[in-house]
PDB file of C-alpha atoms and ligand atoms in Angstrom:
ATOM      1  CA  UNK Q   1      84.692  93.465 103.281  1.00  0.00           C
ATOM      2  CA  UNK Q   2      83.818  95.161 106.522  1.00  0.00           C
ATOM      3  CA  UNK Q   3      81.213  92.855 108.473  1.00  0.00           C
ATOM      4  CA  UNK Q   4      80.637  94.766 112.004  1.00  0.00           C
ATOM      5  CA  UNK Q   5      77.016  94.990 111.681  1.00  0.00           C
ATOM      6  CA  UNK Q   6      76.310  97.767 114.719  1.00  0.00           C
ATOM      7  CA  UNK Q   7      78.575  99.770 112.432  1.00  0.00           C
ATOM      8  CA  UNK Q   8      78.196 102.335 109.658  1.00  0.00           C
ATOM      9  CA  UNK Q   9      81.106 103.618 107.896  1.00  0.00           C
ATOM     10  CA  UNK Q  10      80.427 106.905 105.951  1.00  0.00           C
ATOM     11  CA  UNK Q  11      81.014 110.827 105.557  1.00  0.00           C
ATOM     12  CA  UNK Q  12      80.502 112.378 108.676  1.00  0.00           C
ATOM     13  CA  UNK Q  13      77.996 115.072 108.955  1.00  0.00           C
ATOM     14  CA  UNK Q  14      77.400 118.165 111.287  1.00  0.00           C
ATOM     15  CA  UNK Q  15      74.998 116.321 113.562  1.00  0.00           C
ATOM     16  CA  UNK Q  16      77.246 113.819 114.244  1.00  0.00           C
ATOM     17  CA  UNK Q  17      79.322 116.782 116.184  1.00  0.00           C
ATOM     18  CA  UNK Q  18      76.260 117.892 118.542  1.00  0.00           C
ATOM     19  CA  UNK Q  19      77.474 119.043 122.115  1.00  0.00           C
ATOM     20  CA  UNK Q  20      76.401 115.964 123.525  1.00  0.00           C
ATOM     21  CA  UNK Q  21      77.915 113.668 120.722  1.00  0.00           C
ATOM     22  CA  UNK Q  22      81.505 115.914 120.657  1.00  0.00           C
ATOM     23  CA  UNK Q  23      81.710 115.174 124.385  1.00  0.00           C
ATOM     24  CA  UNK Q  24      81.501 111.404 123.766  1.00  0.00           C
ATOM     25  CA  UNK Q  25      84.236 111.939 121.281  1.00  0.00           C
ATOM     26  CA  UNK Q  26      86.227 113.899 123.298  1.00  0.00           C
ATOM     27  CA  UNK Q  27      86.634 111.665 126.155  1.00  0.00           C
ATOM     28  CA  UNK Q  28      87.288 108.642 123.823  1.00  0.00           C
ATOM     29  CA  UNK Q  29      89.859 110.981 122.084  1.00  0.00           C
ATOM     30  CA  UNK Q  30      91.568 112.175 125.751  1.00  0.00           C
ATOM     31  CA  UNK Q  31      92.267 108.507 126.665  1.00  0.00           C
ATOM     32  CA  UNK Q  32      94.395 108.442 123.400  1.00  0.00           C
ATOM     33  CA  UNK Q  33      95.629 111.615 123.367  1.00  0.00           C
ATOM     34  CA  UNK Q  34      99.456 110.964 123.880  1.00  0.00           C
ATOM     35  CA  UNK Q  35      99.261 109.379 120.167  1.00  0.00           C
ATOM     36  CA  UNK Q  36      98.020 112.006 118.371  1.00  0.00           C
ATOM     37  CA  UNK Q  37      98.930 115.711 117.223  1.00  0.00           C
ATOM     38  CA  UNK Q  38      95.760 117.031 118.483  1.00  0.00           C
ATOM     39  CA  UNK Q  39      95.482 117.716 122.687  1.00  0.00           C
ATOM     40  CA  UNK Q  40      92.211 117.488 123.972  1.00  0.00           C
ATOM     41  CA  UNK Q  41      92.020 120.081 126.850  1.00  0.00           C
ATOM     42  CA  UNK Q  42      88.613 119.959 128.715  1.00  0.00           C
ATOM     43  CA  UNK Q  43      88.413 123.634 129.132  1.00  0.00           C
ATOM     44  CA  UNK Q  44      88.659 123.981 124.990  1.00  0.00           C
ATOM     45  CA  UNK Q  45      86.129 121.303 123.941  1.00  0.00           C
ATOM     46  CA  UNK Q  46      83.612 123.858 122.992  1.00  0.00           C
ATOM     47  CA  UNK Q  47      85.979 125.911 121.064  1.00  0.00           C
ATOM     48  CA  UNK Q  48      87.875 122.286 119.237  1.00  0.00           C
ATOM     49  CA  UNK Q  49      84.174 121.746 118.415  1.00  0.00           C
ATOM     50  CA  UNK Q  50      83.404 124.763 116.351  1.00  0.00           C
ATOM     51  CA  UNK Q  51      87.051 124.810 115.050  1.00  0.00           C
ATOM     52  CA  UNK Q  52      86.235 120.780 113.942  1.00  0.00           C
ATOM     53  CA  UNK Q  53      83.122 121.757 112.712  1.00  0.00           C
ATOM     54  CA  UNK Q  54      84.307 124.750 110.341  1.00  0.00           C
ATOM     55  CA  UNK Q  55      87.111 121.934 109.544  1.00  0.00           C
ATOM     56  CA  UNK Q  56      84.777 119.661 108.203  1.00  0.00           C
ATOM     57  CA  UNK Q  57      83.994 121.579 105.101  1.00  0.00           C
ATOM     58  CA  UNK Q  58      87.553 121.547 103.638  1.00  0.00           C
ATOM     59  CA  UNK Q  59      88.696 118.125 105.103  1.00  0.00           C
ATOM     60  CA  UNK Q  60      87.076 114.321 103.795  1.00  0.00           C
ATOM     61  CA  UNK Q  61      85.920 113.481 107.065  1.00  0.00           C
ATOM     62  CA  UNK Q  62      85.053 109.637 107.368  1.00  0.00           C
ATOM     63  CA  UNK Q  63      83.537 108.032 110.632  1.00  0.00           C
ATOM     64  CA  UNK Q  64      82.307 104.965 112.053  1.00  0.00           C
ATOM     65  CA  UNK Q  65      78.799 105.309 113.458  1.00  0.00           C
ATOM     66  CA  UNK Q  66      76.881 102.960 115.909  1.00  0.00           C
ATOM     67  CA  UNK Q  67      73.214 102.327 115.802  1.00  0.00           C
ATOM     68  CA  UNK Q  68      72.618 104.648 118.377  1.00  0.00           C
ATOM     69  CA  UNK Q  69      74.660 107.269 116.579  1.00  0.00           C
ATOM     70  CA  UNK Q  70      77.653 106.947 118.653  1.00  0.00           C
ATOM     71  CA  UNK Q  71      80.956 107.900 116.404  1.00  0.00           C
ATOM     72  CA  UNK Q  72      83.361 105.423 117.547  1.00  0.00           C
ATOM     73  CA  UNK Q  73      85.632 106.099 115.255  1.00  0.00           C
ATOM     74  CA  UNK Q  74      86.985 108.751 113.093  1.00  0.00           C
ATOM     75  CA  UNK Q  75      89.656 109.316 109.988  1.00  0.00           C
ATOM     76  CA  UNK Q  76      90.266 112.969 108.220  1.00  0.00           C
ATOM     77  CA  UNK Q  77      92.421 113.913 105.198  1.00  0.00           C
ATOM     78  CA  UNK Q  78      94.173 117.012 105.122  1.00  0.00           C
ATOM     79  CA  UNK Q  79      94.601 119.075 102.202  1.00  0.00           C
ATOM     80  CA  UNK Q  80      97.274 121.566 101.408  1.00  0.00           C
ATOM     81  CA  UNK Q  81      95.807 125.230  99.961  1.00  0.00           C
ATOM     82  CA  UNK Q  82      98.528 125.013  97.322  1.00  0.00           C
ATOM     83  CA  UNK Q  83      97.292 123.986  93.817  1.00  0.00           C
ATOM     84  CA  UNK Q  84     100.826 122.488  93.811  1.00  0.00           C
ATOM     85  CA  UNK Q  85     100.021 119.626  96.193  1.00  0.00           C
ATOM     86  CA  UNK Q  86      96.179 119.111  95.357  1.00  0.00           C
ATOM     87  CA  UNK Q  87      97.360 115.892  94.554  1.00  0.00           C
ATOM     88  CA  UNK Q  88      97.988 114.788  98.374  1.00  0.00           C
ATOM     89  CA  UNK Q  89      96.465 114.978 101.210  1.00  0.00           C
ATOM     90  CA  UNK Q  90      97.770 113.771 104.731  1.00  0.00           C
ATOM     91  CA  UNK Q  91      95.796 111.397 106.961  1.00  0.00           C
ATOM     92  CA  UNK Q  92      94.672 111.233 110.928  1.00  0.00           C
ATOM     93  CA  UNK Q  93      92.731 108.717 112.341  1.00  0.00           C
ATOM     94  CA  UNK Q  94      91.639 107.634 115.644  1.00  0.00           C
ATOM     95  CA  UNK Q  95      89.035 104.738 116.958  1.00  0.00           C
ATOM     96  CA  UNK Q  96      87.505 104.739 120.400  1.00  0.00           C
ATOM     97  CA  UNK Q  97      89.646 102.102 122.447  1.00  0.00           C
ATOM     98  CA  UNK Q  98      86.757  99.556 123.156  1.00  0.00           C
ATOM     99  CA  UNK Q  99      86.337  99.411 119.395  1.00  0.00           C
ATOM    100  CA  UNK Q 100      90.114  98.518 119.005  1.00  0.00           C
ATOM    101  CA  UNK Q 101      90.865  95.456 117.002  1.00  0.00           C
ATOM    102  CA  UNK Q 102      87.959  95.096 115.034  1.00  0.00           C
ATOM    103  CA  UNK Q 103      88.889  95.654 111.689  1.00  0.00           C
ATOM    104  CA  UNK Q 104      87.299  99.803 112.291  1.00  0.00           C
ATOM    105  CA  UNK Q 105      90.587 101.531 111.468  1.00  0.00           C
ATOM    106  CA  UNK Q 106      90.841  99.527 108.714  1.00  0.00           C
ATOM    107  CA  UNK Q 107      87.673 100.301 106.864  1.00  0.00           C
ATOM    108  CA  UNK Q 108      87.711 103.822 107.882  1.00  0.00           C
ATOM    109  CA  UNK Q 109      91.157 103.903 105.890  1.00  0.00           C
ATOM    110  CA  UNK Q 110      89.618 102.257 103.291  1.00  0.00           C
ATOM    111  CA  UNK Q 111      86.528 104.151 102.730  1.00  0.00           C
ATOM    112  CA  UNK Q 112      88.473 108.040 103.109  1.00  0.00           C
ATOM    113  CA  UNK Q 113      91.224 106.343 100.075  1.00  0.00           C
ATOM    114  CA  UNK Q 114      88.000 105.462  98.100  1.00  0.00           C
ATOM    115  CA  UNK Q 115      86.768 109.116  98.357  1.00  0.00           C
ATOM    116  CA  UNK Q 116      90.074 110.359  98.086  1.00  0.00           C
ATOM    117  CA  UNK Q 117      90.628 108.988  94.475  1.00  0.00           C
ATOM    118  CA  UNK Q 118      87.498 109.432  93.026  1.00  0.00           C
ATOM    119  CA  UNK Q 119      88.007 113.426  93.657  1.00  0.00           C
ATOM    120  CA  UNK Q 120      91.691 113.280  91.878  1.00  0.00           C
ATOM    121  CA  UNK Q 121      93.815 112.763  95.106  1.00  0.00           C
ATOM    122  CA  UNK Q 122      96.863 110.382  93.918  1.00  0.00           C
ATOM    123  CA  UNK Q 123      98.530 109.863  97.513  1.00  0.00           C
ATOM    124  CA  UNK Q 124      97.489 109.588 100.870  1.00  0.00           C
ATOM    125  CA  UNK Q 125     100.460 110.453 103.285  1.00  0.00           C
ATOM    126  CA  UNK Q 126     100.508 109.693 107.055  1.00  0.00           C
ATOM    127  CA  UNK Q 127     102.503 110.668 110.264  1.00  0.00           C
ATOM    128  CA  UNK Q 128     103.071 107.984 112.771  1.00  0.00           C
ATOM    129  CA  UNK Q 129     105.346 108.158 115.908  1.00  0.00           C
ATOM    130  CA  UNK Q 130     107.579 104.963 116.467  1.00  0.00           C
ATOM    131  CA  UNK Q 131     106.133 104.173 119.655  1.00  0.00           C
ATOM    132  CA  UNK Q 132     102.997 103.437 118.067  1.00  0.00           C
ATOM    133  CA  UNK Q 133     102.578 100.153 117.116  1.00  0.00           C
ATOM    134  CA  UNK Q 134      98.757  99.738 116.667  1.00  0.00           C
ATOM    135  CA  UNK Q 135      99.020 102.511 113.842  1.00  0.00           C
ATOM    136  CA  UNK Q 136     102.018 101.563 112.284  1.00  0.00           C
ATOM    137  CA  UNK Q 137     100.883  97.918 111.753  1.00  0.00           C
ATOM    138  CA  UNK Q 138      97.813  99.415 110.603  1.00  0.00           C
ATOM    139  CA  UNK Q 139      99.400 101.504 107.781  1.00  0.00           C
ATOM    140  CA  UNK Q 140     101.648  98.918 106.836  1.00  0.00           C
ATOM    141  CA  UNK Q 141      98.886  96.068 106.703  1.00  0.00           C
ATOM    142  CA  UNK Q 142      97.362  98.623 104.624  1.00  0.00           C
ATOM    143  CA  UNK Q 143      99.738  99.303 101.729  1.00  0.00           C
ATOM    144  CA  UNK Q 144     101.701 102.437 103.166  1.00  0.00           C
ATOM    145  CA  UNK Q 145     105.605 102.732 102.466  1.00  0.00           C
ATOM    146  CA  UNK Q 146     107.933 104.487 105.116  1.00  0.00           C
ATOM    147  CA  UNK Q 147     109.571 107.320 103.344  1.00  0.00           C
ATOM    148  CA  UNK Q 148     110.851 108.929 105.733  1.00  0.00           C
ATOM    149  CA  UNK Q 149     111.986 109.620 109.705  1.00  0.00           C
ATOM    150  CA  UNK Q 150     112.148 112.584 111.617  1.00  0.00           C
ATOM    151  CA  UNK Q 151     114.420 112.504 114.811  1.00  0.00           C
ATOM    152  CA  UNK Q 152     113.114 113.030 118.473  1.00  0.00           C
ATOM    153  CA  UNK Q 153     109.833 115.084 116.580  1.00  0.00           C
ATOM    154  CA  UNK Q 154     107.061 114.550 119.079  1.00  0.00           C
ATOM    155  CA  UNK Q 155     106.791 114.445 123.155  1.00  0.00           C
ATOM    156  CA  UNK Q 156     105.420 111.178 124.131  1.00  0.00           C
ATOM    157  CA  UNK Q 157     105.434 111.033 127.890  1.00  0.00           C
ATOM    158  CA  UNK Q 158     108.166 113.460 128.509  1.00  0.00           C
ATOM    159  CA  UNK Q 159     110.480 111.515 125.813  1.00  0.00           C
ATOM    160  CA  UNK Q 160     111.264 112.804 122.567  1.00  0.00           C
ATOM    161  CA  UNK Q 161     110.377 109.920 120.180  1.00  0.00           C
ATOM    162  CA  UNK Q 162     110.850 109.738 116.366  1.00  0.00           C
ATOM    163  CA  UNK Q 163     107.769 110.063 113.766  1.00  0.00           C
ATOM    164  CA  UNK Q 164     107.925 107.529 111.012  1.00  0.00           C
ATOM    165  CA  UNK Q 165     106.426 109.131 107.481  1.00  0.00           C
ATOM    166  CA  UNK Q 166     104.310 106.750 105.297  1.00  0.00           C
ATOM    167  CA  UNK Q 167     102.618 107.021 101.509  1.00  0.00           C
ATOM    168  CA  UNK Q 168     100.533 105.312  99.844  1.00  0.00           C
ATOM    169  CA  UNK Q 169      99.696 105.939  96.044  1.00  0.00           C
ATOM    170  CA  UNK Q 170      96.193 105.151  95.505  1.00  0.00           C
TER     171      UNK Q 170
HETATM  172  C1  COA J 201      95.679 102.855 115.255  1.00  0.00           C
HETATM  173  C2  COA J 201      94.175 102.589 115.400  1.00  0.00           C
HETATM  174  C3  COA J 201      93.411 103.656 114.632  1.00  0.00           C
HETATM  175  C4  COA J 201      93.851 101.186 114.850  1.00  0.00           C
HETATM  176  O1  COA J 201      92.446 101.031 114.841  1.00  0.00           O
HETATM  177  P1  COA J 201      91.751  99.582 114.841  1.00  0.00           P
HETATM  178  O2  COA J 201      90.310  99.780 114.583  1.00  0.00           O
HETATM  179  O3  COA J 201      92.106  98.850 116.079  1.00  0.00           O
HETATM  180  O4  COA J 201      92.463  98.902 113.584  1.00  0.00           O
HETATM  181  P2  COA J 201      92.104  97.510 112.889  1.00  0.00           P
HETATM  182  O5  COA J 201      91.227  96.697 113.790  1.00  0.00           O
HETATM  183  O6  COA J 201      91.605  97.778 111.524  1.00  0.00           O
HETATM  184  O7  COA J 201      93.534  96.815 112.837  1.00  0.00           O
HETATM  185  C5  COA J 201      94.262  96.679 111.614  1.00  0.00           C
HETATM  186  C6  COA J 201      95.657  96.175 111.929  1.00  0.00           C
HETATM  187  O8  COA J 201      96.387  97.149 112.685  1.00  0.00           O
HETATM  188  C7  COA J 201      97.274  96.471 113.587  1.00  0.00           C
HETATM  189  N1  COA J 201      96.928  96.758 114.984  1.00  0.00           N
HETATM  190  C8  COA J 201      95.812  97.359 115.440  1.00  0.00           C
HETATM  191  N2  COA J 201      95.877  97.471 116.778  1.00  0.00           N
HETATM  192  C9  COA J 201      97.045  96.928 117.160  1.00  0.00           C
HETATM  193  C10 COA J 201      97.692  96.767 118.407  1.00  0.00           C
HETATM  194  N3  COA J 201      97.123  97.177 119.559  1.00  0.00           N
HETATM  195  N4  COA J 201      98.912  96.187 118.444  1.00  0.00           N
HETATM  196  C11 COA J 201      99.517  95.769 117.307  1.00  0.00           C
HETATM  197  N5  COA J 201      98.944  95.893 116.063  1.00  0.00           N
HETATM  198  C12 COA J 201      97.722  96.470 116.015  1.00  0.00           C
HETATM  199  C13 COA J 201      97.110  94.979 113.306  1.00  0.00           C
HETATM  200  O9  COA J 201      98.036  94.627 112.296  1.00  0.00           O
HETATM  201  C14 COA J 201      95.688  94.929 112.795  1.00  0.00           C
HETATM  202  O10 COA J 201      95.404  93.811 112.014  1.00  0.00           O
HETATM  203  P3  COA J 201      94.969  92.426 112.745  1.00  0.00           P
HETATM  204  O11 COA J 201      93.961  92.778 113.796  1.00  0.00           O
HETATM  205  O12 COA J 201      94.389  91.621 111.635  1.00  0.00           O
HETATM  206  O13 COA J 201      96.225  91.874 113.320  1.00  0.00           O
HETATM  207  C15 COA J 201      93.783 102.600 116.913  1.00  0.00           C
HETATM  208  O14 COA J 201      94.640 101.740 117.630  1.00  0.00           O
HETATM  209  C16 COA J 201      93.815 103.966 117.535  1.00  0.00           C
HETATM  210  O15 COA J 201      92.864 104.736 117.439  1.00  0.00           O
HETATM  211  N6  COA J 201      94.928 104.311 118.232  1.00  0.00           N
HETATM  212  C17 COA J 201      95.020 105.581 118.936  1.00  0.00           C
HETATM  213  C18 COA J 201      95.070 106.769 118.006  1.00  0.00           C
HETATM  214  C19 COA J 201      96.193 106.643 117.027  1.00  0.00           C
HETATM  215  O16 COA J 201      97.253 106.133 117.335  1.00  0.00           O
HETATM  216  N7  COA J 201      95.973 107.159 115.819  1.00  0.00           N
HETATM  217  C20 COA J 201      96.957 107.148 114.784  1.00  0.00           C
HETATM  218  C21 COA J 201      97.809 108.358 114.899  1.00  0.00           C
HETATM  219  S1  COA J 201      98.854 108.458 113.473  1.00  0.00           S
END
């Protein structure tokens, strides 16, 4: 049971995406950015806002809110156009670095499988690279398989690294 009492987990919504609140976001999201897929590029953060924001209709989007409205944390699931994989989606999550280790990533996960399976998504897949060890301890405390690796995939500080493929059936 998540117990972090300054924090909601729940479906995001558009005002949690305001220009003032995206900004917030972004620089959280910059200080990780050699993790993830996305690259947050200062001169683009009003353009990755609207882009997010038309995103948020077709992709669950969970987050973790403080009191204050602050998202501190954030976890989307991708789905595929095809009526031939409308049974999986692929994850990508990401929690503000003062939040780490506090059980957010966790519930976020939790909450965005919950959704997933009550609207007839079987299995969550995820993308990690094997540098990573915060996120692939968190998918494997969290019931993900590896089922796959894809050789020297992704630039990670000028080194081609590998990217570890996880599933989880719900
Ligand atoms: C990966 C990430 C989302 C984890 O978020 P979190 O809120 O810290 O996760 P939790 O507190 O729920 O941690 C769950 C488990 O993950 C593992 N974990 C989390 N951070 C870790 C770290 N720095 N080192 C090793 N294991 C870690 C632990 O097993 C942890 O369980 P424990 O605390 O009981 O030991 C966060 O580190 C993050 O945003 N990283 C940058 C972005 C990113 O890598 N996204 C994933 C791209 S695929």
């Amino acid at each position: 049971m998540f117990s972090l009492e300054e924090i909601t987990i729940r479906k995001a919504s558009l005002e949690d995406y305001t220009e003032e609140k995206y900004e917030f976001i972004y620089n959280w999201m910059s200080q990780v950015a050699d993790y993830l897929y996305f690259t947050p590029k200062r001169e683009r953060m009003e353009k990755d806002r609207i882009r997010f924001l038309a995103s948020l209709e077709s992709n669950l989007t969970v987050v973790a809110v403080t009191n204050d409205g602050k998202v501190v944390g954030q976890c989307q699931l991708f789905k595929s156009d095809s009526p031939k994989l409308s049974h999986v989606a692929k994850v990508g999550i990401a929690v503000a670095p003062s939040y780490w280790r506090k059980g957010i990533g966790t519930a976020l996960l939790r909450k965005i499988e919950e959704i997933a399976k009550s609207e007839g998504i079987i299995k969550i897949e995820a993308e990690v690279i094997a540098p990573n060890t915060a996120a692939l301890n968190l998918f494997k405390k969290n019931g993900y398989h590896q089922e796959g690796r894809r050789l020297k995939k992704f630039n990670f500080k000028g080194s081609l690294v590998d990217e570890i493929e996880f599933g989880k059936f719900l």
